[in-house]
Amino acid sequence: MSGTSDLWEPPEIQVAVDIVILTMRASVFHVLLIERGEEPQAGTQALPGGFLNNKWEGIYDAALRELKEEADLDASGLHVEQLAAYGEPGRDPRGRVLSVAYMAIAPGLPEPSAGTDASDAAWVPVEDVLSGKVSLAFDHRQIVRDAVERARSKLERTSLALAFCGRTFTLTELQHVYEGVWGCSLDPRNFYRKVQNIPGFVEPAGSVRRMAAGRPARLFRAGGGTVLYPPMVRPVPTES
Amino acid sequence: MSGTSDLWEPPEIQVAVDIVILTMRASVFHVLLIERGEEPQAGTQALPGGFLNNKWEGIYDAALRELKEEADLDASGLHVEQLAAYGEPGRDPRGRVLSVAYMAIAPGLPEPSAGTDASDAAWVPVEDVLSGKVSLAFDHRQIVRDAVERARSKLERTSLALAFCGRTFTLTELQHVYEGVWGCSLDPRNFYRKVQNIPGFVEPAGSVRRMAAGRPARLFRAGGGTVLYPPMVRPVPTES
DNA sequence: GCCCTCTCTTGTAGATCTGACAAGAATGAT
DNA sequence: ATCATTCTTGTCAGATCTACAAGAGAGGGC
C-alpha cells in the first residue's frame, strides 16, 4: 500500500512472553513475582517470562516453558490462557519488544516455590501490587491489573474458580477464592446455596475434611460444566 | 537460562495486525471482510489487516491505520480494543507471523464501505462466518469467533452495545443490537424497563423518531456509565 | 373522518431469586 | 459436660424477572 516495491520486507520484532500466575494462599490472593537478575531493572520485581527460544517456538509453548523454568510449575493441571499482547514501542528500554501475556491459575499452595531453580520467586499479595505498595518492572503492573480484571470477570460466568482449588475442595475454600479475587466478603450460607443451585458447577465427593475446629466440611469436586448459569453475580462493584 | 553465551540474541518475528470490524446492518450482525488480492490465498475472504509499516510503529496505531486504509473507517467514534495475539507457528505459510487481533465496533451503516479505496470490502453476516458457510483465510474464522464471544460477553456488563448505535438511538435499535449479537430474541417490554433501570446506561434525548409505521420512538443517548449494574443477563446460553 | 394496523410504552400479577439472619449439627478444646 | 467453632439447613420479607394485557401515538385505506 505504501508504494514501496515488491522488495519490501515486513519489519521483524523481538517477541517475549510474560506470565501472571495467580493462586490462593491462606485465603489471600497472590501473584508470583521474581526478582530480576539482569539489567535492565535488575533487582526489581517482575513477572516470570522471557524471549522466545528460537524463531519457531510457539508462544503457548514458550509460556509453558517459562512456567517450568522460572516458577517450577508443571502446566498439567494448571489453567493457562492468553491475556493480551503488550507491544507499544517504548515499553522496554532494550528496544522494540512485543510481549504476549498469559494468565495461569494454580491450585492452593502446592510448594513454597522457593528452593528450586526458581530461587528468586516469591508469592506476593495481589493487593500489594494493585495498590502500588510493590512496584514492578516495565508495564507489568498494568498486566497484573488486566489479569486480575479478567479473573474477576470470568469467575462470574465460568467455573474458573475451581482452577484455584485442588481436585476436591470444601465450599468454604471455594468461597475464599471468590472473596479473595473479588475483594469482598460473602455470606457463607447464601454462597452455599447459590453454588449448589448452579447445574454442573460442583458435585459432592462423598467425603468430609477437617480444617481446624468446628464441624467437618463436605468435599466437592468439579461438576464438569464450564459455563455457569445462572451466573455468580458479584456485589455492587464501586460503591457511591 | 539456556546456557548460551552473552552473545545470544532473541529471535525476531514478523508482526501483523488483523481487525474484526463488527456492526449492525438492518438488525443483522455483520463483520467486514475483504477479498485478498495477493498470495497466499488470493481470492479468499479475510479480515482487514497487514504488517507493521516499520519497526517502530505502535500496534494500536497500525490497527487504526489498517482501519483507515482497508475499510475507510475513521477511528474516532469507533470502539477499538485489542482481542488477543495469534502467533502459533504454521498459521501463515509465508513464515513465522505473529498477528495481534483487534475488535472494532462501528455504529450502523455509515457507508456501504465500497466504492472507496477499500473496494473489495464487504459486510458479511457473522452467522455465515461462524457456521462455515463463508470460509476465511488463515485462522481468521477463529479470530472472528473469539471477537464475537468477547462482544457477547461484554454486552452483559458494559455499555459496549452503545458503540453499535449512533449518538442517539431508540431502545428498539438497542434491543436489536442485543438480539443480533446474542442470537436470540428478547421481550421488548421487559427490555425497555430493564435498560432504563440500569443507572447511567441510557438517558432520554428528548426527541422522537419515526422508523416505519407505528408510534414514534423516544430517542436516547449514552448515559456516561461504562459498567452496567445490575448486568444485562442473556437468556440460557445453550439449551439442553 | 373513521377504522385498522403497526409500533412504542406503561402496568400488573405470579414465580423466582436475593439478602439477612435464626438455628441445628458435628467436631475439638477446656 | 460445656463451650467455642465451623459447617449446613431453613425461613422470610423484599427485590427482581417473566409473561402478558392493555393503553398511546402515528400512518394508511376507504
Coordinates of C-alpha atoms (C1' of nucleotides) in Angstrom, one line a residue:
Chain A
M1 CA 0.0 0.0 0.0
S2 CA 2.8 2.4 0.8
G3 CA 4.1 2.4 -2.7
T4 CA 7.3 0.5 -1.8
S5 CA 8.3 -2.0 -4.3
D6 CA 8.0 -5.8 -4.3
L7 CA 11.2 -5.9 -2.4
W8 CA 9.6 -4.5 0.8
E9 CA 10.0 -6.8 3.7
P10 CA 7.9 -6.5 6.9
P11 CA 9.9 -5.4 9.9
E12 CA 10.8 -8.0 12.5
I13 CA 10.4 -7.6 16.2
Q14 CA 11.6 -9.4 19.3
V15 CA 8.8 -11.4 20.9
A16 CA 8.6 -12.3 24.6
V17 CA 6.0 -14.0 26.9
D18 CA 5.1 -12.9 30.4
I19 CA 3.0 -15.0 32.8
V20 CA 0.7 -13.8 35.6
I21 CA 0.5 -16.8 37.9
L22 CA -2.3 -16.4 40.4
T23 CA -3.1 -18.6 43.4
M24 CA -4.8 -18.6 46.7
R25 CA -2.6 -18.9 49.8
A26 CA -4.2 -18.9 53.2
S27 CA -7.3 -17.3 51.7
V28 CA -5.2 -14.4 50.3
F29 CA -5.0 -13.7 46.6
H30 CA -1.3 -14.0 45.5
V31 CA 0.7 -13.5 42.3
L32 CA 4.1 -15.0 41.6
L33 CA 6.9 -12.5 41.1
I34 CA 10.6 -13.0 40.5
E35 CA 13.5 -10.6 41.2
R36 CA 15.2 -9.6 38.0
G37 CA 18.8 -10.7 37.9
E38 CA 19.8 -8.9 34.8
E39 CA 19.6 -5.4 33.5
P40 CA 17.5 -3.5 32.8
Q41 CA 15.8 -3.0 36.1
A42 CA 17.9 -5.7 37.9
G43 CA 16.7 -6.1 41.4
T44 CA 13.1 -5.1 40.7
Q45 CA 10.2 -7.4 41.0
A46 CA 8.8 -8.7 37.7
L47 CA 6.6 -11.3 36.1
P48 CA 8.2 -14.5 35.1
G49 CA 8.8 -14.5 31.4
G50 CA 11.4 -14.2 28.6
F51 CA 12.0 -14.2 24.9
L52 CA 11.2 -17.0 22.6
N53 CA 14.0 -19.5 22.5
N54 CA 14.1 -19.6 18.7
K55 CA 12.2 -18.4 15.7
W56 CA 9.9 -21.3 15.6
E57 CA 8.9 -21.8 19.2
G58 CA 5.2 -21.5 19.8
I59 CA 4.1 -18.7 22.1
Y60 CA 2.0 -21.0 24.2
D61 CA 4.9 -23.4 24.4
A62 CA 7.1 -20.6 25.4
A63 CA 4.7 -19.7 28.2
L64 CA 4.7 -23.3 29.5
R65 CA 8.5 -23.4 29.3
E66 CA 8.8 -20.2 31.3
L67 CA 6.3 -21.6 33.8
K68 CA 8.6 -24.5 34.3
E69 CA 11.9 -22.7 34.2
E70 CA 11.1 -19.7 36.3
A71 CA 8.3 -20.9 38.6
D72 CA 9.0 -24.7 38.6
L73 CA 5.3 -25.3 37.9
D74 CA 4.0 -28.0 35.7
A75 CA 1.5 -26.9 33.2
S76 CA -0.6 -30.0 33.5
G77 CA -3.4 -29.3 36.0
L78 CA -3.0 -25.6 35.6
H79 CA -5.4 -23.4 33.8
V80 CA -3.4 -21.3 31.3
E81 CA -5.0 -18.8 29.0
Q82 CA -3.7 -15.9 26.9
L83 CA -4.4 -12.4 28.2
A84 CA -3.3 -9.9 25.6
A85 CA -0.3 -8.6 23.7
Y86 CA 1.7 -5.6 25.1
G87 CA 3.7 -4.1 22.3
E88 CA 3.7 -0.4 22.2
P89 CA 7.1 1.0 21.4
G90 CA 9.0 2.3 24.4
R91 CA 7.8 -0.2 26.9
D92 CA 11.2 -1.9 27.0
P93 CA 14.4 0.2 27.1
R94 CA 16.2 -2.6 25.2
G95 CA 14.3 -1.9 22.0
R96 CA 11.1 -2.9 20.4
V97 CA 9.7 -5.8 22.2
L98 CA 6.3 -7.3 21.9
S99 CA 5.3 -9.3 24.9
V100 CA 2.4 -11.8 24.9
A101 CA 1.0 -12.1 28.4
Y102 CA -0.6 -15.3 29.8
M103 CA -2.6 -15.8 32.9
A104 CA -2.1 -19.1 34.8
I105 CA -4.2 -20.2 37.8
A106 CA -2.6 -22.5 40.3
P107 CA -4.4 -24.5 42.9
G108 CA -3.5 -23.7 46.5
L109 CA 0.0 -23.9 47.9
P110 CA 1.5 -26.9 46.2
E111 CA 5.0 -25.8 47.2
P112 CA 6.6 -22.7 48.6
S113 CA 8.0 -22.2 45.1
A114 CA 11.5 -21.4 46.5
G115 CA 14.4 -23.6 47.0
T116 CA 14.1 -24.8 43.4
D117 CA 15.7 -23.5 40.2
A118 CA 13.4 -20.5 40.6
S119 CA 15.1 -19.4 43.7
D120 CA 14.1 -15.8 43.5
A121 CA 10.4 -16.5 43.1
A122 CA 8.0 -15.2 45.7
W123 CA 4.3 -15.1 46.2
V124 CA 3.2 -11.5 46.6
P125 CA -0.4 -10.5 47.6
V126 CA -2.2 -9.1 44.6
E127 CA -3.4 -6.2 46.7
D128 CA 0.1 -5.0 47.3
V129 CA 0.7 -4.9 43.5
L130 CA -2.5 -3.2 42.6
S131 CA -2.1 -0.6 45.3
G132 CA 1.4 0.2 44.2
K133 CA 3.0 -0.9 47.5
V134 CA 5.1 -3.2 45.5
S135 CA 6.4 -1.8 42.3
L136 CA 7.1 -3.8 39.2
A137 CA 9.3 -3.6 36.2
F138 CA 8.2 -2.4 32.8
D139 CA 4.5 -2.3 32.4
H140 CA 4.0 -5.4 34.5
R141 CA 1.7 -3.7 36.9
Q142 CA -0.8 -3.0 34.1
I143 CA -0.5 -6.6 33.0
V144 CA -1.4 -7.8 36.5
R145 CA -4.3 -5.4 36.6
D146 CA -5.6 -6.8 33.4
A147 CA -5.2 -10.4 34.6
V148 CA -7.0 -9.7 37.8
E149 CA -9.8 -8.0 36.0
R150 CA -10.1 -11.0 33.6
A151 CA -10.1 -13.4 36.5
R152 CA -12.7 -11.3 38.4
S153 CA -14.9 -11.3 35.3
K154 CA -14.5 -14.9 34.5
L155 CA -15.4 -16.0 38.0
E156 CA -18.9 -14.8 37.3
R157 CA -19.8 -16.9 34.3
T158 CA -17.3 -19.7 34.2
S159 CA -16.1 -22.4 36.6
L160 CA -12.6 -20.7 36.6
A161 CA -12.7 -20.5 40.4
L162 CA -12.3 -24.3 40.5
A163 CA -8.8 -23.9 39.0
F164 CA -7.8 -22.3 42.3
C165 CA -8.8 -25.4 44.2
G166 CA -7.5 -28.9 44.3
R167 CA -9.3 -32.0 42.9
T168 CA -11.6 -31.9 45.8
F169 CA -12.4 -28.9 48.0
T170 CA -14.8 -27.6 50.5
L171 CA -17.3 -24.9 49.7
T172 CA -15.7 -22.7 52.2
E173 CA -12.4 -22.9 50.3
L174 CA -14.3 -22.1 47.1
Q175 CA -15.9 -19.1 48.9
H176 CA -12.5 -17.9 49.9
V177 CA -11.5 -17.9 46.3
Y178 CA -14.4 -15.7 45.3
E179 CA -13.8 -13.4 48.2
G180 CA -10.1 -13.2 47.6
V181 CA -10.4 -12.5 43.9
W182 CA -13.3 -10.2 44.1
G183 CA -12.0 -8.4 47.2
C184 CA -15.2 -8.6 49.1
S185 CA -16.9 -10.8 51.7
L186 CA -19.8 -13.1 51.0
D187 CA -22.4 -14.7 53.3
P188 CA -21.4 -18.3 53.7
R189 CA -25.0 -19.6 53.9
N190 CA -26.2 -17.8 50.8
F191 CA -23.0 -18.8 49.0
Y192 CA -23.5 -22.4 49.9
R193 CA -27.0 -22.5 48.5
K194 CA -26.2 -20.5 45.4
V195 CA -23.2 -22.6 44.3
Q196 CA -25.2 -25.8 44.7
N197 CA -28.0 -24.4 42.7
I198 CA -25.9 -23.9 39.6
P199 CA -26.2 -27.1 37.5
G200 CA -22.8 -28.7 36.6
F201 CA -20.7 -26.4 38.8
V202 CA -19.8 -28.7 41.7
E203 CA -20.9 -32.1 42.8
P204 CA -20.5 -33.8 46.2
A205 CA -17.4 -36.0 46.5
G206 CA -18.8 -38.1 49.4
S207 CA -16.1 -37.5 51.9
V208 CA -15.5 -34.9 54.5
R209 CA -12.5 -33.0 55.7
R210 CA -11.5 -31.4 59.0
M211 CA -9.9 -28.0 58.6
A212 CA -9.2 -26.6 62.0
A213 CA -12.0 -26.6 64.5
G214 CA -15.7 -26.9 64.0
R215 CA -17.9 -29.2 62.1
P216 CA -16.1 -31.1 59.2
A217 CA -16.9 -29.8 55.8
R218 CA -18.2 -31.9 52.9
L219 CA -15.9 -32.3 50.0
F220 CA -16.9 -31.4 46.5
R221 CA -15.4 -31.9 43.1
A222 CA -15.8 -30.1 39.7
G223 CA -19.1 -30.8 38.1
G224 CA -17.9 -30.8 34.6
G225 CA -19.7 -27.7 33.4
T226 CA -17.6 -24.7 32.3
V227 CA -20.2 -22.1 31.9
L228 CA -22.3 -21.1 35.0
Y229 CA -26.0 -20.5 34.6
P230 CA -27.3 -18.7 36.5
P231 CA -24.1 -16.7 36.9
M232 CA -22.5 -15.8 40.2
V233 CA -23.0 -12.1 40.4
R234 CA -20.6 -10.1 42.4
P235 CA -21.9 -7.4 44.7
V236 CA -22.0 -3.8 43.7
P237 CA -18.7 -3.0 42.0
T238 CA -17.9 0.5 43.1
E239 CA -19.9 2.0 45.9
S240 CA -21.1 5.5 45.6
Chain B
M1 CA 18.9 -19.6 31.1
S2 CA 19.7 -21.9 28.2
G3 CA 23.4 -21.6 28.8
T4 CA 24.1 -19.8 25.7
S5 CA 26.7 -17.1 25.9
D6 CA 26.2 -13.4 26.3
L7 CA 26.1 -13.2 22.5
W8 CA 22.7 -14.7 22.3
E9 CA 20.2 -12.5 20.6
P10 CA 16.4 -13.1 20.8
P11 CA 14.8 -14.2 17.6
E12 CA 12.8 -11.6 15.7
I13 CA 9.5 -12.2 14.1
Q14 CA 7.2 -10.5 11.7
V15 CA 4.3 -8.8 13.4
A16 CA 0.9 -8.0 11.8
V17 CA -2.5 -6.7 12.9
D18 CA -5.9 -8.0 12.0
I19 CA -9.1 -6.2 12.7
V20 CA -12.6 -7.7 13.3
I21 CA -15.0 -4.8 12.5
L22 CA -18.4 -5.5 13.7
T23 CA -21.6 -3.6 13.0
M24 CA -25.4 -3.9 12.8
R25 CA -27.0 -3.6 9.4
A26 CA -30.7 -3.9 9.2
S27 CA -30.8 -5.6 12.5
V28 CA -28.3 -8.3 11.4
F29 CA -24.9 -8.7 12.9
H30 CA -22.2 -8.2 10.3
V31 CA -18.4 -8.4 10.0
L32 CA -16.3 -6.6 7.4
L33 CA -14.3 -8.9 5.2
I34 CA -12.0 -8.1 2.3
E35 CA -11.1 -10.2 -0.7
R36 CA -7.4 -10.9 -0.6
G37 CA -5.6 -9.6 -3.7
E38 CA -2.3 -11.2 -3.1
E39 CA -0.9 -14.6 -2.5
P40 CA -1.2 -16.6 -0.3
Q41 CA -4.9 -17.4 -0.5
A42 CA -5.7 -14.7 -3.1
G43 CA -9.4 -14.5 -3.7
T44 CA -10.3 -15.8 -0.3
Q45 CA -12.2 -13.6 2.2
A46 CA -10.1 -12.4 5.0
L47 CA -10.0 -9.9 7.8
P48 CA -8.6 -6.4 7.1
G49 CA -5.0 -6.2 8.4
G50 CA -1.4 -6.2 7.5
F51 CA 2.2 -6.0 8.7
L52 CA 3.6 -3.2 10.7
N53 CA 4.8 -0.4 8.5
N54 CA 8.2 -0.1 10.2
K55 CA 9.9 -1.4 13.3
W56 CA 8.7 1.4 15.5
E57 CA 5.0 1.6 14.6
G58 CA 2.7 1.0 17.5
I59 CA 0.4 -1.9 17.2
Y60 CA -2.6 0.1 18.1
D61 CA -1.6 2.8 15.6
A62 CA -1.2 0.1 13.0
A63 CA -4.7 -1.2 13.7
L64 CA -6.1 2.3 13.2
R65 CA -4.1 2.7 10.0
E66 CA -5.4 -0.5 8.6
L67 CA -8.9 0.5 9.6
K68 CA -8.5 3.6 7.5
E69 CA -6.6 2.0 4.6
E70 CA -8.6 -1.1 4.2
A71 CA -12.1 -0.2 5.5
D72 CA -12.0 3.6 5.1
L73 CA -13.3 4.0 8.6
D74 CA -12.2 6.7 10.9
A75 CA -11.1 5.6 14.3
S76 CA -12.7 8.5 16.1
G77 CA -16.1 7.5 17.3
L78 CA -15.3 3.8 16.9
H79 CA -14.8 1.5 19.8
V80 CA -11.5 -0.3 19.3
E81 CA -10.0 -2.8 21.7
Q82 CA -7.4 -5.5 21.5
L83 CA -8.5 -9.1 21.3
A84 CA -5.5 -11.3 21.5
A85 CA -2.4 -12.4 19.8
Y86 CA -2.4 -15.3 17.3
G87 CA 1.1 -16.5 16.8
E88 CA 1.5 -20.2 16.7
P89 CA 4.0 -21.3 14.1
G90 CA 2.4 -22.6 10.9
R91 CA -0.6 -20.3 10.9
D92 CA 0.8 -18.4 7.9
P93 CA 2.5 -20.2 5.0
R94 CA 4.8 -17.2 4.4
G95 CA 6.7 -17.9 7.6
R96 CA 6.5 -17.1 11.2
V97 CA 4.0 -14.3 11.7
L98 CA 2.5 -13.1 14.9
S99 CA -0.7 -11.3 14.4
V100 CA -2.4 -9.1 17.0
A101 CA -6.1 -9.0 16.5
Y102 CA -8.3 -6.0 17.3
M103 CA -12.0 -5.8 17.6
A104 CA -13.7 -2.6 16.3
I105 CA -17.4 -1.8 16.8
A106 CA -18.9 0.5 14.2
P107 CA -22.3 2.2 14.5
G108 CA -25.0 1.3 12.0
L109 CA -24.5 1.7 8.3
P110 CA -22.4 4.9 7.9
E111 CA -21.5 3.9 4.3
P112 CA -21.8 0.9 2.1
S113 CA -18.0 0.6 2.6
A114 CA -17.5 0.0 -1.1
G115 CA -16.6 2.5 -3.9
T116 CA -13.7 3.7 -1.8
D117 CA -10.2 2.8 -1.6
A118 CA -11.3 -0.4 0.1
S119 CA -13.2 -1.5 -3.0
D120 CA -13.1 -5.2 -2.1
A121 CA -14.6 -4.8 1.3
A122 CA -18.0 -6.3 2.0
W123 CA -20.2 -6.7 5.1
V124 CA -20.9 -10.4 5.7
P125 CA -23.4 -11.7 8.3
V126 CA -21.5 -13.0 11.3
E127 CA -23.7 -16.1 11.3
D128 CA -22.4 -17.1 7.8
V129 CA -18.8 -16.9 9.1
L130 CA -19.5 -18.8 12.3
S131 CA -21.4 -21.5 10.6
G132 CA -18.7 -22.0 8.0
K133 CA -20.9 -21.0 5.1
V134 CA -18.3 -18.4 4.2
S135 CA -14.7 -19.6 4.6
L136 CA -11.9 -17.4 5.7
A137 CA -8.2 -17.3 5.1
F138 CA -5.6 -18.4 7.7
D139 CA -7.1 -18.7 11.2
H140 CA -9.4 -15.8 10.7
R141 CA -12.5 -17.7 11.5
Q142 CA -11.2 -18.5 14.9
I143 CA -10.4 -14.8 15.4
V144 CA -14.0 -13.9 14.4
R145 CA -15.3 -16.5 16.9
D146 CA -13.2 -15.0 19.7
A147 CA -14.3 -11.5 18.8
V148 CA -18.0 -12.5 18.8
E149 CA -17.6 -14.2 22.1
R150 CA -15.9 -11.2 23.6
A151 CA -18.6 -8.9 22.3
R152 CA -21.4 -11.2 23.6
S153 CA -19.8 -11.3 27.0
K154 CA -19.1 -7.5 27.2
L155 CA -22.7 -6.7 26.3
E156 CA -23.7 -8.1 29.6
R157 CA -21.6 -5.9 31.9
T158 CA -20.5 -3.0 29.9
S159 CA -22.2 -0.4 27.8
L160 CA -20.5 -1.8 24.7
A161 CA -23.8 -2.1 22.9
L162 CA -24.0 1.6 22.6
A163 CA -20.9 1.5 20.3
F164 CA -23.2 -0.2 17.7
C165 CA -25.6 2.8 17.8
G166 CA -25.3 6.4 16.7
R167 CA -25.2 9.3 19.0
T168 CA -28.9 9.0 19.6
F169 CA -30.9 5.8 19.2
T170 CA -34.2 4.2 20.1
L171 CA -34.5 1.5 22.6
T172 CA -35.7 -0.8 19.9
E173 CA -32.5 -0.2 18.0
L174 CA -30.6 -1.1 21.1
Q175 CA -32.6 -4.2 21.5
H176 CA -31.8 -5.3 18.0
V177 CA -28.1 -5.0 18.9
Y178 CA -28.6 -7.3 21.8
E179 CA -30.6 -9.7 19.8
G180 CA -28.3 -9.7 16.9
V181 CA -25.1 -10.2 18.9
W182 CA -26.6 -12.7 21.3
G183 CA -28.5 -14.5 18.6
C184 CA -31.8 -14.6 20.5
S185 CA -35.0 -12.7 20.8
L186 CA -36.0 -10.6 23.8
D187 CA -39.3 -9.3 25.0
P188 CA -39.5 -5.6 24.0
R189 CA -41.4 -4.6 27.1
N190 CA -39.1 -6.2 29.6
F191 CA -36.1 -4.9 27.7
Y192 CA -37.5 -1.4 27.8
R193 CA -37.9 -1.5 31.5
K194 CA -34.6 -3.3 32.3
V195 CA -32.4 -0.9 30.2
Q196 CA -33.9 2.1 31.9
N197 CA -33.4 0.6 35.4
I198 CA -29.6 0.4 34.9
P199 CA -28.2 3.6 36.3
G200 CA -26.0 5.5 33.8
F201 CA -26.7 3.3 30.9
V202 CA -29.0 5.4 28.7
E203 CA -30.7 8.8 29.2
P204 CA -33.6 10.3 27.3
A205 CA -32.6 12.7 24.5
G206 CA -35.9 14.5 24.4
S207 CA -36.8 13.9 20.8
V208 CA -38.6 11.2 19.0
R209 CA -38.1 9.5 15.7
R210 CA -40.3 7.7 13.2
M211 CA -39.0 4.5 11.9
A212 CA -41.6 3.0 9.6
A213 CA -45.1 2.7 10.9
G214 CA -46.4 2.8 14.4
R215 CA -45.9 5.0 17.3
P216 CA -42.7 7.1 17.1
A217 CA -40.0 6.0 19.5
R218 CA -38.3 8.2 22.0
L219 CA -34.6 8.9 21.4
F220 CA -31.9 8.1 24.0
R221 CA -28.3 8.9 24.3
A222 CA -25.4 7.3 26.2
G223 CA -25.7 7.8 29.9
G224 CA -22.0 8.1 30.6
G225 CA -21.6 4.9 32.6
T226 CA -19.4 2.1 31.2
V227 CA -20.2 -0.7 33.6
L228 CA -23.7 -2.0 33.9
Y229 CA -25.1 -2.8 37.3
P230 CA -27.2 -4.7 37.5
P231 CA -25.9 -6.5 34.5
M232 CA -28.0 -7.5 31.4
V233 CA -28.1 -11.2 31.7
R234 CA -28.6 -13.1 28.5
P235 CA -31.0 -16.0 28.4
V236 CA -29.9 -19.6 28.9
P237 CA -26.8 -20.0 26.8
T238 CA -27.0 -23.5 25.3
E239 CA -30.3 -25.2 25.6
S240 CA -30.4 -28.8 26.6
Chain C
dG1 C1' -63.4 11.4 9.1
dC2 C1' -63.1 6.7 10.8
dC3 C1' -61.4 2.4 11.4
dC4 C1' -57.4 -0.6 11.1
dT5 C1' -52.7 -1.7 11.7
dC6 C1' -48.4 -1.0 13.4
dT7 C1' -45.1 0.0 16.9
dC8 C1' -43.8 2.1 21.2
dT9 C1' -44.7 2.4 26.2
dT10 C1' -46.9 1.5 30.8
dG11 C1' -48.8 -1.6 34.0
dT12 C1' -49.7 -5.9 36.6
dA13 C1' -49.6 -10.5 38.7
dG14 C1' -47.2 -14.7 39.7
dA15 C1' -43.0 -17.1 40.0
dT16 C1' -38.3 -16.8 41.1
dC17 C1' -34.2 -15.1 43.1
dT18 C1' -31.6 -12.4 46.8
dG19 C1' -30.0 -10.9 51.3
dA20 C1' -30.2 -11.0 56.0
dC21 C1' -30.4 -13.8 59.7
dA22 C1' -32.0 -17.8 63.1
dA23 C1' -31.0 -22.1 64.4
dG24 C1' -29.5 -27.0 64.2
dA25 C1' -25.4 -30.4 63.5
dA26 C1' -20.8 -32.0 64.1
dT27 C1' -16.4 -31.6 65.8
dG28 C1' -12.2 -30.1 69.1
dA29 C1' -10.8 -27.7 73.3
dT30 C1' -11.2 -26.8 78.2
Chain D
dA1 C1' -20.1 -31.7 80.2
dT2 C1' -19.8 -27.4 78.5
dC3 C1' -18.2 -24.2 75.2
dA4 C1' -16.3 -22.3 71.0
dT5 C1' -16.0 -23.0 66.3
dT6 C1' -17.4 -24.1 61.8
dC7 C1' -20.5 -26.2 58.5
dT8 C1' -25.3 -26.9 57.0
dT9 C1' -30.3 -26.3 56.6
dG10 C1' -34.4 -23.1 57.0
dT11 C1' -37.1 -19.1 56.9
dC12 C1' -39.0 -14.8 55.4
dA13 C1' -39.5 -10.3 53.5
dG14 C1' -38.2 -7.6 49.7
dA15 C1' -36.4 -7.2 45.1
dT16 C1' -36.2 -9.0 40.5
dC17 C1' -37.7 -11.5 36.4
dT18 C1' -41.1 -13.3 33.0
dA19 C1' -45.1 -13.3 30.6
dC20 C1' -48.7 -11.0 29.2
dA21 C1' -52.7 -7.4 28.9
dA22 C1' -53.7 -3.1 27.5
dG23 C1' -53.1 1.9 26.5
dA24 C1' -50.8 5.6 23.5
dG25 C1' -49.4 7.7 19.2
dA26 C1' -48.7 7.7 14.5
dG27 C1' -49.8 6.4 9.3
dG28 C1' -52.8 4.3 5.6
dG29 C1' -57.0 2.8 3.2
dC30 C1' -61.7 3.7 2.4

